Tab-separated table of C-alpha atoms in Angstrom:
chain	number	residue	atom	x	y	z
A	1	MET	CA	8.513	12.988	-23.761
A	2	SER	CA	12.249	13.282	-24.355
A	3	SER	CA	14.662	10.372	-23.934
A	4	PRO	CA	18.337	10.360	-22.874
A	5	ASP	CA	19.232	10.072	-26.561
A	6	ASP	CA	17.441	13.324	-27.445
A	7	LEU	CA	19.557	16.350	-28.332
A	8	MET	CA	18.332	19.889	-27.785
A	9	ILE	CA	20.220	21.986	-30.341
A	10	GLU	CA	20.125	25.769	-30.271
A	11	THR	CA	20.239	27.213	-33.791
A	12	PRO	CA	19.555	30.617	-35.383
A	13	ALA	CA	16.245	29.167	-36.594
A	14	GLY	CA	15.216	28.015	-33.115
A	15	ILE	CA	15.515	24.881	-31.000
A	16	VAL	CA	15.933	21.617	-32.927
A	17	ARG	CA	15.333	18.328	-31.121
A	18	ALA	CA	17.206	15.336	-32.563
A	19	SER	CA	16.201	11.833	-31.449
A	20	ALA	CA	18.692	9.018	-32.123
A	21	GLY	CA	17.315	5.768	-33.457
A	22	PRO	CA	18.888	2.329	-32.980
A	23	ARG	CA	22.310	1.703	-34.515
A	24	ARG	CA	22.165	0.314	-38.064
A	25	THR	CA	25.444	-1.638	-38.317
A	26	ASP	CA	27.683	1.356	-39.055
A	27	GLY	CA	25.259	4.256	-38.794
A	28	VAL	CA	22.790	6.090	-36.575
A	29	VAL	CA	19.806	8.084	-37.877
A	30	PHE	CA	18.543	11.105	-35.936
A	31	GLU	CA	14.950	12.244	-36.417
A	32	LEU	CA	14.592	16.030	-36.286
A	33	HIS	CA	11.746	17.942	-34.669
A	34	GLY	CA	11.106	21.530	-33.720
A	35	ALA	CA	12.747	24.164	-35.920
A	36	MET	CA	13.752	21.468	-38.455
A	37	ARG	CA	11.980	18.395	-39.776
A	38	GLY	CA	13.546	15.350	-41.390
A	39	SER	CA	16.573	13.251	-40.475
A	40	VAL	CA	20.372	13.195	-40.232
A	41	HIS	CA	22.465	10.082	-40.931
A	42	VAL	CA	25.756	9.682	-39.001
A	43	THR	CA	28.347	7.023	-39.817
A	44	GLY	CA	32.022	6.293	-39.269
A	45	THR	CA	34.578	7.159	-41.911
A	46	HIS	CA	38.307	7.475	-42.481
A	47	HIS	CA	40.377	10.443	-41.368
A	48	PRO	CA	40.420	12.973	-44.253
A	49	TYR	CA	44.246	12.875	-44.367
A	50	TYR	CA	44.779	9.158	-43.678
A	51	TRP	CA	42.784	6.770	-45.841
A	52	ASP	CA	43.563	3.753	-43.644
A	53	GLN	CA	42.560	5.279	-40.306
A	54	PHE	CA	38.865	5.125	-39.460
A	55	THR	CA	38.778	7.702	-36.672
A	56	ALA	CA	36.201	10.192	-37.992
A	57	VAL	CA	32.416	10.497	-37.976
A	58	ARG	CA	30.388	12.031	-40.798
A	59	ALA	CA	26.881	13.470	-40.522
A	60	CYS	CA	24.813	13.743	-43.722
A	61	LEU	CA	21.538	15.578	-44.241
A	62	GLY	CA	18.886	12.974	-44.977
A	63	PRO	CA	18.238	9.362	-43.958
A	64	LEU	CA	21.157	7.889	-45.967
A	65	ASP	CA	24.926	8.152	-46.234
A	66	ALA	CA	25.174	10.744	-49.003
A	67	TYR	CA	28.551	9.316	-50.082
A	68	GLU	CA	26.954	5.935	-50.802
A	69	SER	CA	23.520	6.823	-52.191
A	70	THR	CA	21.346	9.841	-52.953
A	71	ALA	CA	18.226	10.488	-50.921
A	72	PRO	CA	15.151	11.688	-52.854
A	73	ASP	CA	14.300	15.368	-52.521
A	74	ASP	CA	11.171	14.707	-50.470
A	75	ALA	CA	13.260	12.806	-47.865
A	76	LEU	CA	15.674	15.688	-47.237
A	77	PRO	CA	15.415	17.723	-44.022
A	78	ARG	CA	13.907	21.186	-44.178
A	79	LEU	CA	13.134	24.062	-41.867
A	80	ALA	CA	9.827	23.812	-40.033
A	81	HIS	CA	8.265	26.632	-42.052
A	82	GLY	CA	10.204	26.041	-45.270
A	83	ARG	CA	9.538	23.997	-48.380
A	84	SER	CA	13.085	23.457	-49.656
A	85	GLY	CA	15.108	20.387	-48.704
A	86	TYR	CA	18.838	20.586	-48.009
A	87	ARG	CA	21.865	18.470	-48.942
A	88	GLY	CA	25.381	18.335	-47.533
A	89	SER	CA	27.519	16.780	-44.826
A	90	LEU	CA	29.949	17.559	-42.016
A	91	THR	CA	32.891	15.404	-40.871
A	92	ARG	CA	34.424	15.546	-37.390
A	93	TYR	CA	37.919	14.099	-36.956
A	94	PRO	CA	40.740	14.255	-34.349
A	95	GLN	CA	43.652	16.626	-34.733
A	96	GLN	CA	47.058	15.041	-35.232
A	97	HIS	CA	48.620	16.202	-31.944
A	98	SER	CA	45.566	17.171	-29.900
A	99	GLU	CA	42.402	15.803	-28.341
A	100	ARG	CA	40.354	18.518	-30.069
A	101	LEU	CA	38.099	17.664	-32.987
A	102	GLU	CA	38.439	19.380	-36.329
A	103	GLU	CA	35.623	19.543	-38.859
A	104	SER	CA	35.219	19.820	-42.593
A	105	VAL	CA	31.949	20.754	-44.273
A	106	HIS	CA	30.927	19.372	-47.643
A	107	PRO	CA	29.172	22.160	-49.548
A	108	LEU	CA	25.684	22.670	-48.140
A	109	SER	CA	22.961	23.665	-50.582
A	110	THR	CA	19.279	23.357	-51.322
A	111	ALA	CA	18.002	20.304	-53.157
A	112	ALA	CA	18.046	22.432	-56.323
A	113	GLY	CA	21.711	23.319	-55.777
A	114	ASN	CA	21.170	26.921	-54.661
A	115	GLU	CA	23.368	28.619	-52.075
A	116	LEU	CA	22.129	29.051	-48.519
A	117	SER	CA	21.616	32.195	-46.499
A	118	PRO	CA	24.080	32.642	-43.596
A	119	LYS	CA	21.294	31.914	-41.096
A	120	THR	CA	20.322	28.645	-42.786
A	121	TYR	CA	23.978	27.626	-43.153
A	122	GLU	CA	24.618	28.157	-39.437
A	123	THR	CA	21.468	26.215	-38.572
A	124	LEU	CA	22.410	23.199	-40.675
A	125	THR	CA	26.025	23.096	-39.469
A	126	ALA	CA	24.903	23.341	-35.836
A	127	VAL	CA	22.552	20.365	-36.280
A	128	LEU	CA	25.124	18.277	-38.180
A	129	ARG	CA	27.849	19.058	-35.632
A	130	ALA	CA	25.658	18.135	-32.663
A	131	CYS	CA	24.611	14.816	-34.219
A	132	ALA	CA	28.195	13.933	-35.187
A	133	ASP	CA	29.509	14.748	-31.706
A	134	ALA	CA	26.758	12.667	-30.113
A	135	VAL	CA	27.862	9.602	-32.091
A	136	ALA	CA	31.546	10.337	-31.335
A	137	ARG	CA	30.715	10.041	-27.616
A	138	ARG	CA	28.819	6.738	-27.890
A	139	ASP	CA	30.127	3.588	-26.202
A	140	ASP	CA	29.605	1.625	-29.424
A	141	LEU	CA	31.705	4.014	-31.535
A	142	PRO	CA	34.454	1.356	-32.024
A	143	GLN	CA	31.858	-1.018	-33.500
A	144	ILE	CA	30.545	1.729	-35.796
A	145	LEU	CA	34.058	2.553	-37.010
A	146	LYS	CA	34.906	-1.119	-37.509
A	147	SER	CA	31.750	-1.775	-39.534
A	148	SER	CA	32.419	1.313	-41.633
A	149	ARG	CA	35.976	0.184	-42.319
A	150	LEU	CA	34.876	-3.310	-43.344
A	151	ARG	CA	32.224	-1.921	-45.691
A	152	LYS	CA	34.382	0.763	-47.277
A	153	THR	CA	37.715	-1.067	-47.546
A	154	PRO	CA	37.052	-2.613	-51.010
A	155	LYS	CA	36.275	0.791	-52.557
A	156	LEU	CA	39.204	2.413	-50.779
A	157	LEU	CA	41.570	-0.262	-52.069
A	158	ARG	CA	40.374	0.334	-55.625
A	159	PHE	CA	40.836	4.081	-55.180
A	160	LEU	CA	44.305	3.687	-53.660
A	161	SER	CA	45.320	1.368	-56.495
A	162	TRP	CA	44.261	4.006	-59.030
A	163	ALA	CA	45.888	6.824	-57.030
A	164	THR	CA	49.147	4.875	-56.760
A	165	ALA	CA	49.242	4.265	-60.512
A	166	GLU	CA	48.529	7.948	-61.178
A	167	ALA	CA	51.252	9.066	-58.768
A	168	ASP	CA	53.757	6.637	-60.288
A	169	ALA	CA	52.962	7.826	-63.816
A	170	THR	CA	53.174	11.485	-62.799
A	171	ALA	CA	56.494	10.853	-61.045
A	172	VAL	CA	57.911	9.290	-64.214
A	173	ARG	CA	56.722	12.217	-66.346
A	174	CYS	CA	58.083	14.808	-63.927
A	175	ALA	CA	61.423	13.010	-63.625
A	176	ALA	CA	61.730	12.976	-67.415
A	177	GLU	CA	60.885	16.695	-67.559
A	178	ALA	CA	63.467	17.428	-64.862
A	179	GLN	CA	66.183	15.483	-66.665
A	180	ALA	CA	65.387	17.124	-70.000
A	181	ALA	CA	65.389	20.586	-68.422
A	182	SER	CA	68.668	19.864	-66.660
A	183	ARG	CA	70.335	18.774	-69.900
A	184	GLU	CA	68.941	21.804	-71.722
A	185	LEU	CA	70.150	24.087	-68.931
A	186	THR	CA	73.670	22.679	-69.149
A	187	HIS	CA	73.740	22.985	-72.936
A	188	SER	CA	72.264	26.509	-73.007
A	189	THR	CA	74.559	27.775	-70.258
A	190	ALA	CA	77.617	26.447	-72.075
A	191	LEU	CA	76.418	28.120	-75.281
A	192	TRP	CA	75.862	31.456	-73.506
A	193	TRP	CA	79.389	31.426	-72.102
A	194	ALA	CA	80.813	30.482	-75.477
A	195	ILE	CA	79.073	33.489	-77.042
A	196	ALA	CA	80.286	35.684	-74.172
A	197	ARG	CA	83.865	34.647	-74.874
A	198	MET	CA	83.354	35.427	-78.556
A	199	VAL	CA	82.149	38.927	-77.677
A	200	THR	CA	85.381	39.643	-75.827
A	201	THR	CA	87.452	38.814	-78.911
A	202	HIS	CA	85.039	39.733	-81.737
A	203	PRO	CA	82.497	42.306	-80.486
A	204	HIS	CA	79.376	42.374	-82.621
A	205	PRO	CA	75.827	43.730	-82.012
A	206	VAL	CA	74.229	40.404	-82.952
A	207	LEU	CA	76.270	38.591	-80.321
A	208	LEU	CA	75.287	41.167	-77.718
A	209	LEU	CA	71.608	40.650	-78.593
A	210	MET	CA	72.046	36.905	-78.108
A	211	LEU	CA	73.376	37.542	-74.584
A	212	ALA	CA	70.740	40.117	-73.609
A	213	ASP	CA	67.891	39.274	-71.214
A	214	ARG	CA	64.856	39.773	-73.437
A	215	GLU	CA	61.844	37.787	-74.569
A	216	ASP	CA	62.750	34.596	-76.472
A	217	SER	CA	66.454	35.182	-75.799
A	218	LEU	CA	69.006	32.577	-74.771
A	219	ALA	CA	69.349	34.238	-71.365
A	220	ARG	CA	65.584	34.057	-70.784
A	221	HIS	CA	65.586	30.413	-71.891
A	222	ILE	CA	68.316	29.655	-69.330
A	223	GLN	CA	66.231	31.300	-66.606
A	224	VAL	CA	63.232	29.167	-67.514
A	225	MET	CA	65.276	25.950	-67.516
A	226	ALA	CA	66.903	26.934	-64.201
A	227	TRP	CA	63.391	27.127	-62.707
A	228	LYS	CA	61.958	24.133	-64.549
A	229	ALA	CA	64.607	21.541	-63.640
A	230	PRO	CA	64.345	21.787	-59.823
A	231	TYR	CA	60.579	22.311	-59.986
A	232	TYR	CA	59.959	19.056	-61.831
A	233	PHE	CA	62.556	17.251	-59.741
A	234	GLU	CA	60.658	18.286	-56.612
A	235	ARG	CA	57.347	17.301	-58.217
A	236	ALA	CA	58.744	13.868	-59.045
A	237	THR	CA	59.947	13.446	-55.458
A	238	GLU	CA	56.544	14.461	-54.105
A	239	GLU	CA	54.690	12.096	-56.432
A	240	ARG	CA	56.965	9.192	-55.512
A	241	ALA	CA	56.289	9.955	-51.837
A	242	ARG	CA	52.546	10.011	-52.573
A	243	ALA	CA	52.781	6.637	-54.280
A	244	VAL	CA	54.677	5.196	-51.302
A	245	ARG	CA	52.064	6.635	-48.975
A	246	PHE	CA	49.163	5.187	-50.970
A	247	ARG	CA	50.831	1.762	-51.084
A	248	GLY	CA	51.381	1.885	-47.344
A	249	GLU	CA	47.778	2.842	-46.658
A	250	ALA	CA	46.520	0.055	-48.916
A	251	ALA	CA	48.806	-2.431	-47.154
A	252	SER	CA	47.558	-1.158	-43.804
A	253	LEU	CA	43.917	-1.657	-44.819
A	254	ARG	CA	44.661	-5.198	-45.996
A	255	THR	CA	46.582	-5.977	-42.814
A	256	GLN	CA	43.728	-4.716	-40.651
A	257	GLY	CA	41.284	-6.894	-42.553
A	258	HIS	CA	43.482	-10.000	-42.403
A	259	SER	CA	44.325	-9.631	-38.728
A	260	ARG	CA	40.670	-9.144	-37.808
A	261	ALA	CA	39.621	-12.154	-39.845
A	262	ALA	CA	42.322	-14.338	-38.297
A	263	GLY	CA	42.064	-13.403	-34.669
A	264	GLY	CA	39.072	-11.135	-34.289
A	265	GLU	CA	39.241	-7.510	-33.333
A	266	ARG	CA	39.997	-6.537	-29.796
A	267	SER	CA	37.030	-4.520	-28.678
A	268	ARG	CA	38.072	-1.145	-27.252
A	269	ARG	CA	35.344	0.731	-25.433
A	270	CYS	CA	35.324	4.294	-24.169
A	271	GLY	CA	36.868	4.458	-20.705
A	272	ALA	CA	40.058	3.423	-18.980
A	273	VAL	CA	42.756	1.281	-20.556
A	274	PRO	CA	44.041	-1.400	-18.135
A	275	VAL	CA	47.445	-0.444	-16.753
A	276	LYS	CA	48.819	-3.897	-17.599
A	277	GLU	CA	48.402	-2.974	-21.279
A	278	LEU	CA	50.588	0.086	-20.780
A	279	GLU	CA	53.468	-1.381	-18.783
A	280	PRO	CA	55.177	-3.164	-21.724
A	281	ILE	CA	55.103	0.144	-23.603
A	282	TYR	CA	56.465	2.709	-21.175
A	283	GLY	CA	58.774	0.253	-19.458
A	284	ILE	CA	61.421	0.547	-22.191
A	285	MET	CA	61.091	4.212	-23.104
A	286	LYS	CA	63.114	7.242	-22.021
A	287	HIS	CA	60.059	9.488	-21.940
A	288	VAL	CA	56.567	8.325	-22.799
A	289	GLU	CA	53.252	10.143	-22.686
A	290	LEU	CA	50.306	7.781	-22.865
A	291	SER	CA	46.979	9.328	-23.763
A	292	ALA	CA	43.732	8.268	-25.360
A	293	GLY	CA	41.577	10.202	-27.782
A	294	ARG	CA	37.830	10.608	-27.707
A	295	THR	CA	37.298	9.080	-31.125
A	296	GLY	CA	39.447	5.951	-31.082
A	297	ARG	CA	42.800	7.422	-32.120
A	298	HIS	CA	45.436	5.008	-33.314
A	299	PRO	CA	48.680	4.349	-31.409
A	300	MET	CA	51.075	7.213	-32.001
A	301	ALA	CA	54.828	7.219	-31.513
A	302	SER	CA	56.620	10.543	-31.729
A	303	PHE	CA	60.024	12.118	-31.083
A	304	ASP	CA	61.502	15.572	-30.561
A	305	HIS	CA	63.822	17.161	-33.143
A	306	VAL	CA	62.164	15.674	-36.211
A	307	THR	CA	64.233	15.508	-39.402
A	308	PRO	CA	63.607	13.966	-42.836
A	309	GLN	CA	66.836	12.006	-42.406
A	310	ARG	CA	65.447	10.308	-39.314
A	311	CYS	CA	62.323	9.547	-41.313
A	312	VAL	CA	64.405	7.747	-43.939
A	313	GLN	CA	66.285	5.815	-41.248
A	314	LEU	CA	63.046	4.758	-39.610
A	315	GLY	CA	61.545	3.717	-42.951
A	316	ARG	CA	64.530	1.481	-43.658
A	317	ALA	CA	64.273	-0.046	-40.184
A	318	LEU	CA	60.551	-0.753	-40.639
A	319	THR	CA	61.208	-2.327	-44.043
A	320	ALA	CA	63.923	-4.525	-42.525
A	321	ALA	CA	61.445	-5.581	-39.833
A	322	GLY	CA	58.898	-6.544	-42.513
A	323	LEU	CA	56.423	-3.803	-41.597
A	324	PRO	CA	54.553	-1.775	-44.263
A	325	TRP	CA	54.940	1.978	-43.901
A	326	HIS	CA	54.494	5.365	-45.546
A	327	ASP	CA	55.093	8.995	-44.612
A	328	ASN	CA	52.618	11.860	-44.791
A	329	GLY	CA	54.704	13.906	-47.224
A	330	HIS	CA	55.489	16.842	-44.896
A	331	GLN	CA	59.121	16.979	-46.020
A	332	GLU	CA	59.159	20.792	-46.127
A	333	ASP	CA	57.804	21.172	-42.590
A	334	PRO	CA	59.502	18.495	-40.431
A	335	GLN	CA	57.420	19.528	-37.432
A	336	TYR	CA	54.487	17.632	-38.944
A	337	LEU	CA	56.466	14.797	-40.543
A	338	THR	CA	55.128	11.373	-39.523
A	339	VAL	CA	55.537	7.768	-40.599
A	340	THR	CA	52.604	5.352	-40.439
A	341	THR	CA	53.005	1.594	-40.073
A	342	THR	CA	50.869	-1.383	-39.068
A	343	ASP	CA	52.007	-4.037	-36.598
A	344	PRO	CA	51.323	-7.796	-37.006
A	345	HIS	CA	48.122	-7.416	-34.964
A	346	GLY	CA	46.655	-4.852	-37.352
A	347	ARG	CA	47.144	-1.831	-35.103
A	348	ILE	CA	48.207	1.386	-36.796
A	349	TRP	CA	51.234	3.296	-35.447
A	350	ARG	CA	51.991	6.891	-36.418
A	351	ILE	CA	55.604	7.815	-35.746
A	352	SER	CA	57.323	11.195	-35.759
A	353	PRO	CA	61.041	10.312	-36.032
A	354	ALA	CA	63.234	12.357	-33.709
A	355	THR	CA	64.935	11.834	-30.331
A	356	ASN	CA	62.426	11.230	-27.541
A	357	PHE	CA	59.866	8.497	-28.055
A	358	GLN	CA	56.162	8.971	-27.323
A	359	ILE	CA	53.235	6.565	-27.743
A	360	THR	CA	49.496	7.179	-27.744
A	361	PRO	CA	47.428	3.955	-27.544
A	362	SER	CA	44.336	3.463	-29.689
A	363	SER	CA	41.622	3.810	-27.104
A	364	PRO	CA	39.310	6.566	-25.897
A	365	GLY	CA	39.515	7.410	-22.221
A	366	LYS	CA	41.918	8.544	-19.539
A	367	ILE	CA	45.431	9.965	-19.789
A	368	TRP	CA	48.575	8.435	-18.245
A	369	GLN	CA	52.083	9.860	-18.240
A	370	ALA	CA	55.373	8.075	-17.658
A	371	SER	CA	58.885	9.493	-17.756
A	372	CYS	CA	62.385	8.805	-16.468
A	373	ASP	CA	61.319	9.018	-12.836
A	374	GLN	CA	58.914	6.102	-13.257
A	375	PRO	CA	60.231	2.876	-11.636
A	376	THR	CA	59.720	0.904	-14.855
A	377	ALA	CA	61.157	3.506	-17.222
A	378	THR	CA	64.742	3.357	-18.438
A	379	THR	CA	67.010	6.033	-19.818
A	380	GLY	CA	68.574	6.176	-23.243
A	381	VAL	CA	67.510	7.160	-26.742
A	382	LEU	CA	65.855	4.559	-28.945
A	383	SER	CA	67.348	3.962	-32.360
A	384	ALA	CA	65.176	3.611	-35.450
A	385	ARG	CA	65.843	-0.137	-35.402
A	386	ALA	CA	64.774	-0.376	-31.753
A	387	VAL	CA	61.544	1.457	-32.543
A	388	ALA	CA	60.779	-0.896	-35.440
A	389	GLN	CA	61.527	-3.987	-33.358
A	390	HIS	CA	59.377	-2.689	-30.500
A	391	ILE	CA	56.400	-2.170	-32.800
A	392	LYS	CA	56.901	-5.557	-34.461
A	393	GLY	CA	57.131	-7.315	-31.103
A	394	ALA	CA	54.298	-5.484	-29.345
A	395	GLY	CA	51.858	-7.927	-27.840
A	396	PRO	CA	48.228	-8.234	-28.946
């Protein structure tokens, strides 16, 4: 007899029935029947692009979280009429500016490491996707994500510490390369022009060869330095931005842990957010769109007309307000440029610095919209300082 927790999954191999067991702190195990036998483990995890934001769910083949431990071969799921077990995982996470879920698949293979046939691959991904989506719709998803964050924060902090040190060291090396290439470019260019002036007064074949664009020539060396200097300068800038981002994400994880320990986490369940929680937010904005994701998205603040300069202004304002922050490094494509910060209550805010302000609260459920025609809304454009002060002063 099937229960409400049973999933009927259509796959190329046939119908697979997945029965969810009781929640195990931060995970749910599905037992598979029908066209597949075995189990799938689903747990909460961080967003693949934001280490401090636990908004994703990951389904692993087998009874354990494959990122924490390795299940024995005989415990791996297999097709009903097959003898080979399978390994791999699938992660479902929210898009940055949409309610849709994206997915990433960790390489699926047999227990022996062999590649799968297209039919088997489609079967496994269909089962993993269905189990992950089932957990993403659960009422206790916030508790699963919280438990996952608490368990994984120590390892993430160690990783972010290492990644920050690596980014800092790489930035120093690239900056040194850029400076050396710039000096060499200046020196070589001056030498080339000096030789060119000599040719005009004392023409000689050797001097002409020195000016020619050929392999190992001075002209070719200048071309290489002209490419190398800006390349390494840009690399150094990118690595410094990565280091800032990693520090911000580490600070955010620590802040979330400290705020939860001090005051306890506000439980947010799937469903409606009380309007009284929204009034302090849209009451001071020019245009605000309040929406809630299906997988516990964090509060988002965004603007129109995003520019890197506005990002810098906002970062300075957040620093002045005593709030940790980092950007996502999309300097070349301002459309996707965001700044992430954490308020004193441990809530994460993602901000796209432009003109019109927009906030998305961290709660699954309904969608509200408020704009200038709302009685509580006011007109005017918020400055970077006003945004920082609003986030710092937001109530619990």
